[in-house]
């Protein structure tokens, strides 16, 4: 592979700016945009909840499919980001361009696969989850639209990762923010049929979502072409590179599997909770919407941290890697503690955002208080998982995720459901997070010795 330096490309700010200031400048736009994303996820469900509880349950049961698409897009993005940032740190600018172009190709190819498979399997996906015809009908309509038009989410995430890898996170804030605002505006108009539009209910919610994503994608391409001087993404004469794709997926596939496991876990938990009632599954879906307000800022920080660590690993700057990791853990744990306080103090008010019935409150209030205990440990685990990815060892992240979600959460939840009832099912999540902390710490020390200790 070539290693060329163009005349006007000096060292990127990720190798020179003081680390705390760099992380804030890289992450703050992402945190803001992801908070807006969390807001529109909640607003989406709030409007759907005004239709009826069946509609809210349908959207909740469709969440594993949405999560799977995001997992593949974001996991591939992690691979693109790590490879691209490492190439820039090593001043291999031609290779960075190839990583970007192949990343865009992978995003488009993934969307085509989901359009075909999702469009054909939507009815079957809901029939195997519930016998409620209204839930199945709503859910299949929603799933069919978000998968057929999945090019929006795949290419939006990919174009944003290219901007992040080159330090242009301010533009990702704009693309994500605009997409979310468009979604929020269109939700009530399309769901309830305002301003002359037909009343489309759950279909309207899906159309609002994909419209925001497609517009954000267009803006992401514009910023990469016009503002991103570190990359050339023009696809004229492009041919997919097996070597580059393998390098992307070397880091990306463990991340994809790790995040996809979340879809498997959510699907499994929904099946367990539906043993008790559809309301229990709805509560779990509402929890995911609410917890996004806590987790999204940490993920936003993560997205700013990964290229910083990857760049400085490529540049062999040990001290900056350690500073970035330590400061990021401190910030993430602080954010999660604020989230824990909110879930413990005002669970009723949080659930009432979704027009919760008395039965839903009866199940939901203790559920939120129990599950949120996992926040004590989650911030540390999220950051360490991303450190593994940034240093090119996504397999460690995969090991932790599989252990947490498949070997602990689902077996413990099922056992507790059979032995003790619904109330104990929620304890599976804090228990799994404790296991995750222990395993993450062992692997963090191992990767430090293997890859960081000997730098410089």
XYZ file of C-alpha atoms in Angstrom:
456
model
C 0.000 0.000 0.000
C 1.206 3.502 -0.749
C 2.298 6.065 1.788
C 2.205 9.505 0.239
C 2.151 12.913 1.877
C 0.475 15.719 0.005
C 2.185 19.120 0.222
C -0.469 20.952 2.213
C -1.201 18.305 4.812
C 0.560 18.964 8.120
C -0.066 16.981 11.276
C -3.715 16.723 12.245
C -4.859 18.430 15.462
C -5.429 14.966 16.978
C -1.675 14.645 17.384
C -0.989 18.118 18.788
C -3.924 19.686 20.678
C -4.015 19.156 24.501
C -5.950 15.927 25.077
C -8.810 17.141 27.329
C -9.497 20.104 25.048
C -9.229 17.883 21.979
C -11.688 15.345 23.367
C -14.173 18.068 24.273
C -13.868 19.698 20.840
C -14.224 16.339 19.098
C -17.005 14.981 21.296
C -19.197 17.947 22.231
C -20.765 18.327 18.782
C -21.385 14.568 18.761
C -22.925 14.656 22.235
C -25.262 17.477 21.235
C -26.303 15.756 18.017
C -26.829 12.415 19.749
C -28.922 14.063 22.452
C -31.074 15.448 19.665
C -31.200 11.905 18.258
C -32.308 10.613 21.662
C -34.929 13.349 21.816
C -36.455 12.400 18.486
C -36.462 8.694 19.464
C -38.463 9.586 22.541
C -40.731 12.043 20.725
C -41.385 9.397 18.057
C -42.639 6.948 20.677
C -44.535 9.646 22.583
C -46.607 10.429 19.493
C -47.120 6.733 18.691
C -48.211 6.126 22.301
C -51.062 8.594 21.759
C -52.546 6.202 19.218
C -52.789 3.233 21.617
C -50.582 0.873 23.617
C -50.606 -1.669 20.759
C -48.920 0.850 18.461
C -46.269 1.587 21.085
C -45.700 -2.142 21.601
C -45.345 -2.682 17.833
C -42.660 -0.027 17.547
C -40.922 -1.505 20.602
C -40.936 -4.991 19.055
C -39.468 -3.548 15.833
C -36.557 -2.103 17.799
C -34.290 -5.185 17.359
C -34.437 -4.720 13.571
C -33.624 -1.013 13.827
C -30.855 -1.832 16.264
C -29.454 -4.448 13.880
C -29.263 -1.918 11.044
C -27.576 0.606 13.304
C -25.228 -2.122 14.566
C -24.066 -3.020 11.060
C -23.780 0.625 9.966
C -22.032 1.770 13.146
C -19.831 -1.328 13.395
C -18.667 -0.893 9.814
C -18.164 2.777 10.673
C -15.893 1.816 13.563
C -13.759 -0.204 11.150
C -13.680 2.658 8.646
C -12.915 5.169 11.381
C -10.086 3.138 12.921
C -8.457 2.331 9.562
C -8.869 5.845 8.228
C -7.565 7.537 11.396
C -4.609 5.159 11.565
C -3.742 5.896 7.934
C -3.922 9.621 8.583
C -1.750 9.245 11.704
C 0.816 7.386 9.587
C 0.398 10.022 6.818
C -0.862 7.442 4.298
C -3.342 9.751 2.574
C -4.020 7.649 -0.531
C -4.860 4.691 1.690
C -7.196 6.901 3.751
C -9.099 7.816 0.573
C -9.449 4.140 -0.318
C -10.795 3.371 3.160
C -13.414 6.106 2.765
C -14.541 5.011 -0.705
C -14.781 1.344 0.209
C -16.686 2.325 3.353
C -19.318 4.136 1.273
C -19.593 1.078 -0.990
C -20.177 -1.181 2.034
C -22.873 1.147 3.386
C -24.797 1.066 0.114
C -24.427 -2.712 -0.268
C -25.744 -3.271 3.277
C -28.819 -1.128 2.570
C -29.690 -3.189 -0.511
C -29.558 -6.412 1.509
C -31.831 -5.004 4.227
C -34.272 -3.600 1.672
C -34.795 -7.069 0.187
C -34.735 -9.185 3.351
C -36.635 -6.720 5.549
C -39.288 -6.036 2.959
C -40.010 -9.742 2.492
C -39.851 -10.910 6.128
C -41.692 -8.179 8.064
C -44.963 -10.100 8.518
C -43.161 -13.286 9.611
C -40.989 -11.366 12.109
C -44.047 -10.140 14.016
C -46.077 -13.337 13.739
C -43.392 -15.260 15.653
C -43.511 -12.689 18.457
C -47.201 -12.088 19.118
C -50.698 -13.330 18.285
C -52.133 -9.813 18.598
C -53.238 -8.911 15.060
C -53.156 -5.144 15.667
C -49.589 -5.257 17.010
C -48.469 -7.470 14.104
C -50.100 -5.208 11.504
C -48.652 -2.007 12.950
C -45.237 -3.580 13.386
C -44.976 -5.077 9.892
C -45.940 -1.741 8.326
C -43.285 0.077 10.338
C -40.544 -2.499 9.727
C -41.188 -2.722 5.982
C -40.696 1.018 5.472
C -37.579 1.431 7.619
C -35.835 -1.509 5.926
C -36.760 -0.762 2.298
C -35.440 2.781 2.732
C -32.485 1.788 4.918
C -30.000 3.537 2.599
C -30.717 6.601 4.728
C -29.417 5.185 8.004
C -26.479 3.301 6.444
C -25.105 6.180 4.392
C -25.877 8.795 7.035
C -23.759 6.937 9.585
C -20.986 6.269 7.046
C -20.671 9.888 5.911
C -20.688 11.024 9.536
C -17.874 8.597 10.412
C -15.738 10.082 7.625
C -16.223 13.543 9.108
C -15.451 12.290 12.627
C -12.256 10.526 11.570
C -10.877 13.773 10.188
C -11.897 15.893 13.186
C -14.875 17.629 11.537
C -17.390 16.651 14.192
C -19.155 20.025 14.028
C -20.616 18.944 10.688
C -21.858 15.643 12.090
C -23.724 17.669 14.703
C -25.433 19.576 11.904
C -26.343 16.480 9.850
C -27.664 14.513 12.816
C -29.415 17.537 14.275
C -31.165 18.432 11.032
C -32.262 14.840 10.451
C -33.668 14.623 13.963
C -35.467 17.970 13.766
C -37.093 17.013 10.456
C -38.234 13.742 12.045
C -39.701 15.545 15.053
C -41.563 18.035 12.839
C -42.944 15.377 10.506
C -44.006 12.930 13.245
C -47.263 14.610 14.357
C -48.030 15.793 10.811
C -47.815 12.324 9.257
C -49.032 10.272 12.247
C -52.200 12.307 12.903
C -52.771 13.830 9.446
C -52.223 17.538 10.073
C -52.091 20.385 7.517
C -53.933 18.433 4.846
C -51.792 15.296 5.050
C -53.619 11.949 5.420
C -53.624 10.280 8.846
C -51.014 7.506 8.496
C -50.491 6.473 12.151
C -47.506 4.077 12.509
C -46.730 4.340 8.789
C -46.388 8.094 9.280
C -43.877 7.564 12.083
C -41.761 5.346 9.816
C -41.927 7.823 6.925
C -40.888 10.668 9.217
C -37.876 8.633 10.364
C -36.591 7.694 6.908
C -37.166 11.218 5.546
C -34.936 12.709 8.244
C -32.273 10.059 7.593
C -32.215 10.601 3.821
C -31.920 14.374 4.139
C -29.098 13.974 6.689
C -27.351 11.613 4.248
C -27.465 14.176 1.480
C -26.010 16.808 3.783
C -23.289 14.378 4.919
C -22.168 13.856 1.321
C -22.156 17.609 0.740
C -19.898 18.286 3.737
C -17.491 15.488 2.823
C -17.138 16.762 -0.729
C -16.992 20.491 0.051
C -15.475 20.747 3.537
C -13.377 17.627 4.167
C -9.918 18.471 2.831
C -8.320 15.323 4.263
C -10.350 12.979 2.051
C -11.336 12.566 -1.582
C -14.500 10.448 -1.812
C -15.226 10.850 -5.526
C -16.206 7.404 -6.792
C -15.295 7.803 -10.484
C -13.392 4.689 -11.565
C -13.878 3.112 -8.117
C -13.385 -0.629 -7.730
C -13.973 -2.381 -4.394
C -10.703 -3.425 -2.768
C -10.720 -6.821 -1.088
C -7.707 -5.838 1.033
C -9.268 -2.590 2.270
C -12.648 -4.227 2.965
C -10.946 -6.982 4.965
C -9.035 -4.343 6.951
C -12.283 -2.484 7.681
C -14.068 -5.628 8.794
C -11.116 -6.862 10.841
C -12.115 -4.206 13.370
C -15.680 -3.722 12.177
C -17.048 -7.276 12.294
C -16.421 -7.765 16.022
C -18.094 -4.392 16.568
C -21.008 -5.369 14.303
C -21.450 -8.684 16.108
C -21.091 -6.962 19.468
C -23.812 -4.433 18.677
C -25.972 -6.973 16.841
C -25.972 -9.081 19.966
C -28.016 -6.248 21.431
C -30.722 -7.068 18.883
C -30.603 -10.753 19.849
C -30.749 -9.826 23.535
C -33.677 -7.443 23.002
C -35.584 -10.010 20.935
C -34.946 -12.653 23.603
C -35.972 -10.336 26.436
C -39.164 -9.413 24.588
C -40.017 -13.105 24.262
C -39.401 -13.616 27.987
C -41.438 -10.539 28.945
C -44.311 -11.485 26.639
C -44.697 -14.582 28.853
C -46.159 -12.134 31.383
C -47.879 -9.472 29.245
C -47.398 -7.202 26.239
C -47.214 -4.318 28.719
C -44.017 -5.763 30.209
C -42.444 -5.772 26.730
C -43.673 -2.214 26.224
C -41.967 -1.149 29.457
C -38.713 -2.662 28.228
C -39.073 -0.760 24.953
C -39.799 2.478 26.810
C -36.736 1.883 28.994
C -34.567 1.740 25.870
C -36.004 5.033 24.671
C -35.407 6.704 28.036
C -31.938 5.291 28.640
C -30.813 6.694 25.286
C -30.772 10.120 26.949
C -28.131 8.769 29.322
C -26.190 6.526 26.944
C -26.185 8.793 23.878
C -23.878 11.400 25.460
C -21.453 8.598 26.380
C -21.646 7.202 22.838
C -21.101 10.715 21.510
C -17.995 11.006 23.670
C -16.929 7.580 22.408
C -17.230 8.677 18.810
C -14.927 11.596 19.530
C -12.478 9.458 21.510
C -11.992 6.579 19.039
C -10.266 8.581 16.266
C -8.112 10.373 18.878
C -6.783 7.103 20.288
C -6.492 5.466 16.853
C -4.596 8.455 15.432
C -2.178 8.641 18.358
C -1.663 4.878 18.273
C -0.670 5.207 14.623
C 1.617 8.110 15.604
C 3.026 6.054 18.573
C 2.134 8.696 21.174
C 1.667 6.640 24.321
C 1.067 9.496 26.753
C -1.788 10.918 24.676
C -3.439 7.498 24.418
C -3.411 7.072 28.208
C -4.648 10.611 28.821
C -7.521 10.149 26.368
C -8.567 6.843 27.952
C -8.434 8.087 31.559
C -10.254 11.338 30.877
C -12.931 9.540 28.852
C -13.630 7.041 31.640
C -14.026 9.905 34.129
C -16.489 11.736 31.889
C -18.513 8.603 31.051
C -18.882 7.518 34.692
C -20.000 11.041 35.659
C -22.689 11.078 32.957
C -23.991 7.661 33.997
C -24.256 8.727 37.653
C -26.493 11.633 36.622
C -28.657 9.180 34.686
C -28.868 6.866 37.682
C -30.089 9.725 39.861
C -32.854 10.605 37.389
C -34.115 7.015 37.035
C -34.155 6.532 40.805
C -35.873 9.821 41.662
C -38.487 10.399 38.919
C -39.412 7.064 37.281
C -43.148 7.830 37.332
C -42.709 11.136 35.552
C -40.488 9.483 32.940
C -43.067 6.795 32.188
C -45.908 9.315 31.986
C -44.183 10.825 28.956
C -45.592 7.765 27.147
C -49.172 8.019 28.498
C -48.472 5.126 30.862
C -51.501 3.313 32.271
C -51.720 2.300 35.924
C -50.692 -1.230 34.945
C -47.711 0.090 33.007
C -46.653 2.233 35.983
C -47.001 -0.731 38.317
C -44.561 -2.712 36.183
C -42.412 0.166 34.978
C -41.474 2.097 38.126
C -39.637 -0.772 39.865
C -38.218 -1.876 36.486
C -36.566 1.498 35.826
C -35.141 1.672 39.346
C -33.671 -1.838 39.174
C -32.283 -1.660 35.625
C -30.691 1.749 36.188
C -28.415 0.277 38.877
C -26.415 -1.044 35.919
C -25.502 2.579 35.114
C -22.997 2.447 37.990
C -20.791 0.223 35.832
C -21.892 0.856 32.243
C -19.889 4.035 31.581
C -16.573 2.345 32.330
C -17.479 -0.685 30.214
C -18.554 1.392 27.207
C -15.305 3.359 27.165
C -13.054 0.325 27.600
C -14.871 -1.441 24.760
C -14.181 1.498 22.465
C -10.538 1.632 23.555
C -10.212 -1.976 22.388
C -11.707 -1.026 19.011
C -9.533 2.082 18.605
C -6.407 -0.008 19.224
C -7.454 -2.465 16.526
C -8.655 -5.292 18.787
C -12.424 -5.328 18.447
C -12.425 -8.994 19.476
C -12.034 -7.984 23.120
C -15.149 -5.833 22.851
C -16.948 -8.786 21.306
C -15.917 -11.125 24.130
C -17.260 -8.725 26.760
C -20.504 -8.125 24.873
C -21.210 -11.818 24.271
C -20.521 -12.634 27.915
C -22.753 -9.826 29.137
C -25.768 -10.163 26.856
C -25.910 -13.821 25.834
C -24.224 -15.680 28.683
C -25.598 -13.575 31.538
C -28.609 -11.375 30.737
C -30.762 -13.859 28.806
C -30.064 -17.013 30.866
C -30.447 -15.136 34.177
C -33.599 -13.353 32.968
C -35.180 -16.616 31.847
C -34.245 -18.418 35.065
C -35.546 -15.547 37.222
C -38.775 -15.402 35.168
C -39.422 -19.096 35.756
C -38.377 -19.163 39.408
C -39.375 -15.788 40.850
C -41.604 -13.856 38.428
C -41.449 -10.613 36.469
C -40.012 -8.392 39.203
C -36.764 -10.371 39.337
C -36.252 -10.426 35.555
C -34.972 -6.824 35.632
C -32.100 -7.783 37.969
C -30.436 -9.706 35.138
C -29.154 -6.426 33.658
C -27.244 -5.063 36.702
C -25.826 -8.555 37.348
C -24.570 -8.716 33.744
C -22.933 -5.289 34.044
C -20.906 -6.418 37.068
C -19.590 -9.355 35.035
C -18.773 -6.914 32.232
C -16.714 -4.675 34.562
C -14.562 -7.556 35.757
C -13.925 -8.911 32.276
C -13.283 -5.459 30.771
C -10.658 -4.687 33.410
C -8.736 -7.896 32.751
C -8.731 -7.291 28.988
C -7.844 -3.589 29.341
C -4.710 -4.489 31.276
C -3.871 -7.132 28.677
C -4.168 -4.773 25.689
C -2.159 -2.111 27.511
C 0.733 -4.538 27.945
C 0.448 -5.824 24.368
C 0.004 -2.590 22.430
C 0.528 0.562 24.477
C 3.227 -0.070 27.076
C 6.012 -0.442 24.514
C 5.218 2.695 22.466
C 7.741 5.537 22.314
